[in-house]
Coordinates of C-alpha atoms in Angstrom, one line a residue:
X106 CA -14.9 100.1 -68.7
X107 CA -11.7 101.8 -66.8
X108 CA -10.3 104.1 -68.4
X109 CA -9.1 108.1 -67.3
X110 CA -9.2 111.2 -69.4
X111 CA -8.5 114.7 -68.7
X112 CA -8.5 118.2 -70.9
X113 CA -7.7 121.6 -70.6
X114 CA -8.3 125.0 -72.0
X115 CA -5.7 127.2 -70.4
X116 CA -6.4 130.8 -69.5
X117 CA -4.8 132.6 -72.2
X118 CA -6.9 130.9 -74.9
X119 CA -9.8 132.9 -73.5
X120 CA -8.7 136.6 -72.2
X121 CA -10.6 138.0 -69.3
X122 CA -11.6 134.6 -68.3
X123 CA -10.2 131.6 -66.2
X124 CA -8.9 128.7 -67.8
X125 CA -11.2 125.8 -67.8
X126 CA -10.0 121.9 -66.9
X127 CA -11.6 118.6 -67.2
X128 CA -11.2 115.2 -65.7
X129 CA -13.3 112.0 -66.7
X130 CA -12.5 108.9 -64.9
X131 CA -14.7 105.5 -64.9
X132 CA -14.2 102.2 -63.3
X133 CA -16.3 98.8 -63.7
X134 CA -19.6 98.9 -62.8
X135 CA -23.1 96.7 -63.9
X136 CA -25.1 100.0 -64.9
X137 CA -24.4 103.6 -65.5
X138 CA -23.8 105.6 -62.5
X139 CA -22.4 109.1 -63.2
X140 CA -20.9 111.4 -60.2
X141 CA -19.9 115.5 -60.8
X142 CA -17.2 117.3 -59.1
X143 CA -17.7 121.0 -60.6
X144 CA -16.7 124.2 -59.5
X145 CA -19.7 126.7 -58.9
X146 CA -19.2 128.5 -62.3
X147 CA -19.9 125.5 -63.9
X148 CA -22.5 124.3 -61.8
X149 CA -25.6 125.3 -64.3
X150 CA -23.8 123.1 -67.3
X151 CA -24.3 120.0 -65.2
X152 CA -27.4 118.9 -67.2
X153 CA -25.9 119.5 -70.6
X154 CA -22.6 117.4 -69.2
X155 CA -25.1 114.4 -68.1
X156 CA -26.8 114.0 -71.4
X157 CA -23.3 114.1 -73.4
X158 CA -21.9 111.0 -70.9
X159 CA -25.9 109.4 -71.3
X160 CA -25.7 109.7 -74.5
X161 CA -21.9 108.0 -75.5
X162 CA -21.2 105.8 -72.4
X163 CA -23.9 102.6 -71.1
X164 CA -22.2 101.3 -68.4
X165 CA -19.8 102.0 -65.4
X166 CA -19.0 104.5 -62.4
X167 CA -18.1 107.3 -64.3
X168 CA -17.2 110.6 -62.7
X169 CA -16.7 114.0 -63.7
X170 CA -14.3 116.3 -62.4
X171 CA -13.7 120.3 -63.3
X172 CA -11.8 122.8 -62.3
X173 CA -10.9 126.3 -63.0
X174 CA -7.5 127.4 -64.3
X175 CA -6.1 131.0 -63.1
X176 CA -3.0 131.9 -65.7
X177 CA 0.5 131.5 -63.5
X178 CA 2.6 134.4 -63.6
X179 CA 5.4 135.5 -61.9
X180 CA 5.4 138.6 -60.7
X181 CA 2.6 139.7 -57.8
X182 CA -0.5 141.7 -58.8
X183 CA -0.3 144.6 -56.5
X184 CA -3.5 146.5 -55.6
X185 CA -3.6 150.4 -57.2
X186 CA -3.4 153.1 -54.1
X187 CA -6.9 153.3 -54.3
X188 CA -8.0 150.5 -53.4
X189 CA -5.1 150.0 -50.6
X190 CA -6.4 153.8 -48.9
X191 CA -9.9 152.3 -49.1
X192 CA -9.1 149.6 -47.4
X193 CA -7.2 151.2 -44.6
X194 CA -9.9 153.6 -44.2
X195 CA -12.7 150.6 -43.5
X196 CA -10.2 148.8 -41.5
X197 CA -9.9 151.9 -39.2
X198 CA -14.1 151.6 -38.6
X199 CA -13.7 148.6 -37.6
X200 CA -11.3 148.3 -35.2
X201 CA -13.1 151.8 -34.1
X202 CA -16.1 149.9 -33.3
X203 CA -14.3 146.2 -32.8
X204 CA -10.8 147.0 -30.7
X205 CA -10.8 143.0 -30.9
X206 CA -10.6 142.5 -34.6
X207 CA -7.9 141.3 -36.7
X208 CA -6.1 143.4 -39.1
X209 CA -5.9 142.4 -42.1
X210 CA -2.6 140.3 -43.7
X211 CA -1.1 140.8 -46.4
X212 CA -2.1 137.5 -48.3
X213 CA -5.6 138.5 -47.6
X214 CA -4.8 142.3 -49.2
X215 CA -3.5 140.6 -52.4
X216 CA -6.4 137.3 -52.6
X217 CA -9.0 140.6 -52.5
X218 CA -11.1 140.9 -56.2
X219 CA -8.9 143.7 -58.1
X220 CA -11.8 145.3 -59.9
X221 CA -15.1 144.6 -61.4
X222 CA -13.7 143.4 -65.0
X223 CA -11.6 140.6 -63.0
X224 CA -14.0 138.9 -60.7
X225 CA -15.2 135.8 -61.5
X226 CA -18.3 136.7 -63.1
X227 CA -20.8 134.4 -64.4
X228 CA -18.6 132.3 -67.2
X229 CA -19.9 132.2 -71.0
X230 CA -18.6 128.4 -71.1
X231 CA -21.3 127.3 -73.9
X232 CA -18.9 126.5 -77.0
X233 CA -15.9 126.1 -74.8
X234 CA -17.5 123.6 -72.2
X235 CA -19.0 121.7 -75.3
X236 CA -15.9 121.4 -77.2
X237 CA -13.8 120.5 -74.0
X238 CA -16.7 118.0 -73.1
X239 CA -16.7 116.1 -76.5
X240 CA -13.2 115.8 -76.5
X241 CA -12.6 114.4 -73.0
X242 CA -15.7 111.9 -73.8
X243 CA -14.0 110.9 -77.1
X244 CA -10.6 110.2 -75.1
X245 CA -12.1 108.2 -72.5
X246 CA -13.7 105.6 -75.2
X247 CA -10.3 105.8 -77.3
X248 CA -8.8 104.4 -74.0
X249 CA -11.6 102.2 -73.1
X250 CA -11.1 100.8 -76.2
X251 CA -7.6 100.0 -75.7
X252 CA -8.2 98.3 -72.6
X253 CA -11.3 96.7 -74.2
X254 CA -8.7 95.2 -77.0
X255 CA -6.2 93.8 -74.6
X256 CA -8.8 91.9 -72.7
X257 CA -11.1 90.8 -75.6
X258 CA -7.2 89.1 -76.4
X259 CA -6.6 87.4 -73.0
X260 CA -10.5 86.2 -72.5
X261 CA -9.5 84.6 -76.2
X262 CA -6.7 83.1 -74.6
X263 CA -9.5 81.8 -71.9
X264 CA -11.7 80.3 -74.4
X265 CA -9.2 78.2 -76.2
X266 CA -8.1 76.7 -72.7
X267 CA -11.7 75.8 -72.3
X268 CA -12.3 74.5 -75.7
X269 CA -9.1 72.5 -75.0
X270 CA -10.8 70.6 -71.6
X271 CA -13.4 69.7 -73.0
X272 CA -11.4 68.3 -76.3
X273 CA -9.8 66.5 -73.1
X274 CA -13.2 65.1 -71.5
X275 CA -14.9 64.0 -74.5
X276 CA -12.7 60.6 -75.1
X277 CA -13.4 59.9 -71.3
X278 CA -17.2 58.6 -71.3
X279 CA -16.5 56.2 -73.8
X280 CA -13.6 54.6 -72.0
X281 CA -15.7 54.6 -68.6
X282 CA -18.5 52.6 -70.3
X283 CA -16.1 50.1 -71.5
X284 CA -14.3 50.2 -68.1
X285 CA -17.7 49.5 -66.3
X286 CA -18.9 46.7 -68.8
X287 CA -15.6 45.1 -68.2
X288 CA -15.8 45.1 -64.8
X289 CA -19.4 43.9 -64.1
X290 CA -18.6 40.9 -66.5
X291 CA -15.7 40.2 -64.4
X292 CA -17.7 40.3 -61.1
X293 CA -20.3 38.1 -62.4
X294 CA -18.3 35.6 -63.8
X295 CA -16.4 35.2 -60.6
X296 CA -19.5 35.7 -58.7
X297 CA -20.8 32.6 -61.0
X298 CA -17.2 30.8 -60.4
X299 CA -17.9 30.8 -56.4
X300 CA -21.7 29.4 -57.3
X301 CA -20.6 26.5 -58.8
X302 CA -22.4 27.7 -62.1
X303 CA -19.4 28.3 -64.0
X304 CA -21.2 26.7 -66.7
X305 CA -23.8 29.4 -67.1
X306 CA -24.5 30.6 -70.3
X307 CA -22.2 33.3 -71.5
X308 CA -25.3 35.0 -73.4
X309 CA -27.4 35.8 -70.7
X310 CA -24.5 37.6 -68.7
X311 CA -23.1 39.4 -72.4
X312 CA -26.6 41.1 -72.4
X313 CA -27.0 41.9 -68.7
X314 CA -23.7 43.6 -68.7
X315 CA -24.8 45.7 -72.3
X316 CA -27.5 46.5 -70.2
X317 CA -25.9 48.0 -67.0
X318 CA -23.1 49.6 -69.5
X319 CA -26.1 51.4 -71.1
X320 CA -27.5 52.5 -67.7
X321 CA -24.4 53.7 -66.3
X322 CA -23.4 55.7 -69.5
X323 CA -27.1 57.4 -69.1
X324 CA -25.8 58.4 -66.4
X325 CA -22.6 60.1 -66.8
X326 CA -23.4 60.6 -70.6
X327 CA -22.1 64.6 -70.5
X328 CA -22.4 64.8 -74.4
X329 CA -25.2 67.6 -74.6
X330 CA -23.1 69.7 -71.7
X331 CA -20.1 69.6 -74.0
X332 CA -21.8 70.7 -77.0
X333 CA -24.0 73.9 -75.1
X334 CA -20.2 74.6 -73.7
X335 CA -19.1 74.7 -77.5
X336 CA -21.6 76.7 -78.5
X337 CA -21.4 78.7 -75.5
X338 CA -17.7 79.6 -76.6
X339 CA -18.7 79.6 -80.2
X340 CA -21.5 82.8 -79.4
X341 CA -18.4 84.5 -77.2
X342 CA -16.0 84.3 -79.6
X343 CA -18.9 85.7 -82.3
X344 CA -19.5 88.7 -79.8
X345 CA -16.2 89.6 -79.8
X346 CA -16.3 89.9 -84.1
X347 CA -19.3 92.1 -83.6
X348 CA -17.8 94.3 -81.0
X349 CA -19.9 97.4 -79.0
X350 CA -21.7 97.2 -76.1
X351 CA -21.3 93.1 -75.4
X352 CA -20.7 93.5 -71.8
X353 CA -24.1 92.3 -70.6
X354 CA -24.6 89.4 -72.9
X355 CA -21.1 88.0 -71.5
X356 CA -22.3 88.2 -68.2
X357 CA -25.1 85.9 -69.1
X358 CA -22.9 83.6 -70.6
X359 CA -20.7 83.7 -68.2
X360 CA -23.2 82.1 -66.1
X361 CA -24.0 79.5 -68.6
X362 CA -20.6 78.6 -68.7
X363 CA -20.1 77.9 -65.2
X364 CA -23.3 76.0 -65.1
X365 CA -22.2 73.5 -67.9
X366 CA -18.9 72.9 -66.2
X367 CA -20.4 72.3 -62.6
X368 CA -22.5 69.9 -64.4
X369 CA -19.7 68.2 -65.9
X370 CA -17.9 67.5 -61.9
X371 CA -21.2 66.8 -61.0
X372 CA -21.5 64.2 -63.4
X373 CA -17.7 63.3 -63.1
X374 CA -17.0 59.8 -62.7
X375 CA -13.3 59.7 -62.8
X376 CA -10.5 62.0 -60.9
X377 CA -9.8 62.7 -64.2
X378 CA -12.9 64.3 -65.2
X379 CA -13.4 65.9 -61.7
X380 CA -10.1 67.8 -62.3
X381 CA -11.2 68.7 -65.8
X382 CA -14.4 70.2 -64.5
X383 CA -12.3 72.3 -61.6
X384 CA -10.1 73.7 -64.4
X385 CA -13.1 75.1 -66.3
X386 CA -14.8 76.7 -63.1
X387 CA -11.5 78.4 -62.3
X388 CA -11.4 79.7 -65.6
X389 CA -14.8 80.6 -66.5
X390 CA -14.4 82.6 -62.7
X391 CA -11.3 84.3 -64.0
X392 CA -13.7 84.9 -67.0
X393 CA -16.4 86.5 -65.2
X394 CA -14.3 88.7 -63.5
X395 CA -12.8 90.4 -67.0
X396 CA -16.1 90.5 -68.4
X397 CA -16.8 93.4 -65.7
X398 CA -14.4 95.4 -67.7
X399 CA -16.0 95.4 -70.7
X400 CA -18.6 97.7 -71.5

């Protein structure tokens, strides 16, 4: 959702009128939250402005930012004589009546309106302000979009990693269960040994250590959290083919994601799976922090 775009309509393009210039900037943010910086002139267009950004952005701190344009030229306007004799001639009454007044400067003298086809009027920025407008929105989305593209690449890059862990913790379950059966057979056959029932039958202790094997994987079993992370991935990587307004629905997910990997550590019976789990919470957090970009 960042993303900066400005416009302008310079003063010659519109004779007897200032030139007109626009500034649209927008940064991450949950909802829609639109700010206005306008000059005066402008100020009545406001509502017209707030339904254009309502009606192509849905989500982040957006503000908008005008400004009038006065034509640069290089030589000095310089007031006719008879504005210049009319202003001596007030400035006399008042320093008549006010000895303690300032005269005026000469930067005042040449800021002063120089006639009543000059001043700044009310504006007839209709078509102008609507063409400027549409433009400046369409700019902003063309570079929302590029930013959209690069990160819709590196939260790719993201997803693979994580498909990749848990490619890396699937194998392990098995491998504990056979780790555990083979160590409560060898417990009880020493713990047997220092009985003096080394004789025991071997069936009895096969089917109590199936049994505890079974228990234990129960336990750490993370089978279903592995396939609602794969199709956790499967619905990102889906709303990244369908494209427009996704932001929301990745936050959600987001959040799934994080909870099936904090399930896994909790679950984790091996340093090896404990690590595994860390990797995916540091990436699903470096995840959710992207996602805010996206629109």
């Amino acid at each position: 959702m960042t993303g900066f775009a400005s416009v302008q309509l310079a003063a010659s393009a519109r004779p007897g009128q200032a030139g007109l210039g626009l500034e649209l900037r927008s940064v991450n943010s949950r909802f829609l939250d639109l700010a206005f910086r306008l000059p005066e002139a402008l100020r009545t267009h406001e509502p017209r402005l707030r339904r254009l950004l309502t009606d192509r952005l849905q989500r982040g701190k957006v503000e908008l930012r005008g400004f009038l344009l006065q034509e640069q030229t290089q030589a000095v306007a310089v007031p006719d004589a008879a504005l210049l004799q009319q202003l001596s001639h007030v400035q006399e009454q008042v320093l008549a009546w006010l000895p303690q007044a300032r005269p005026f400067s000469v930067a005042e003298v040449l800021q002063l309106p120089r006639g009543h086809g000059e001043e700044s009027a009310e504006l007839s920025w209709d078509d102008a302000l609507e063409n400027l407008a549409q433009t400046l929105v369409q700019d902003l989305l063309t570079a929302r979009r590029k930013e959209g593209e690069r990160l819709v690449r590196l939260l790719q890059d993201k997803v693979s990693q994580l498909r990749a862990l848990a490619e890396q913790a699937r194998p392990l379950v098995p491998q504990l269960v056979e780790q555990q059966r083979q160590r409560f057979l060898e417990r009880w056959q020493d713990a047997l040994a220092q009985a003096g029932h080394a004789g025991a039958s071997s069936d009895g202790i096969q089917e109590r250590a199936i049994a505890e094997a079974t228990a234990y994987a129960l336990r750490i079993d993370i089978a279903e959290e592995l396939g609602r992370l794969a199709s956790h991935l499967d619905e990102i990587e889906s709303l990244f083919k369908k494209g427009g307004a996704i932001g929301k629905r990745l936050d959600f997910l987001m959040q799934e994601l994080h909870r099936e990997a904090n399930t896994l550590g909790s679950k984790s019976a091996t340093l090896e799976l404990s690590r595994i789990s860390m990797d995916m919470k540091v990436l699903v957090e470096q995840m959710r922090e992207q996602v805010q970009n996206i629109e």
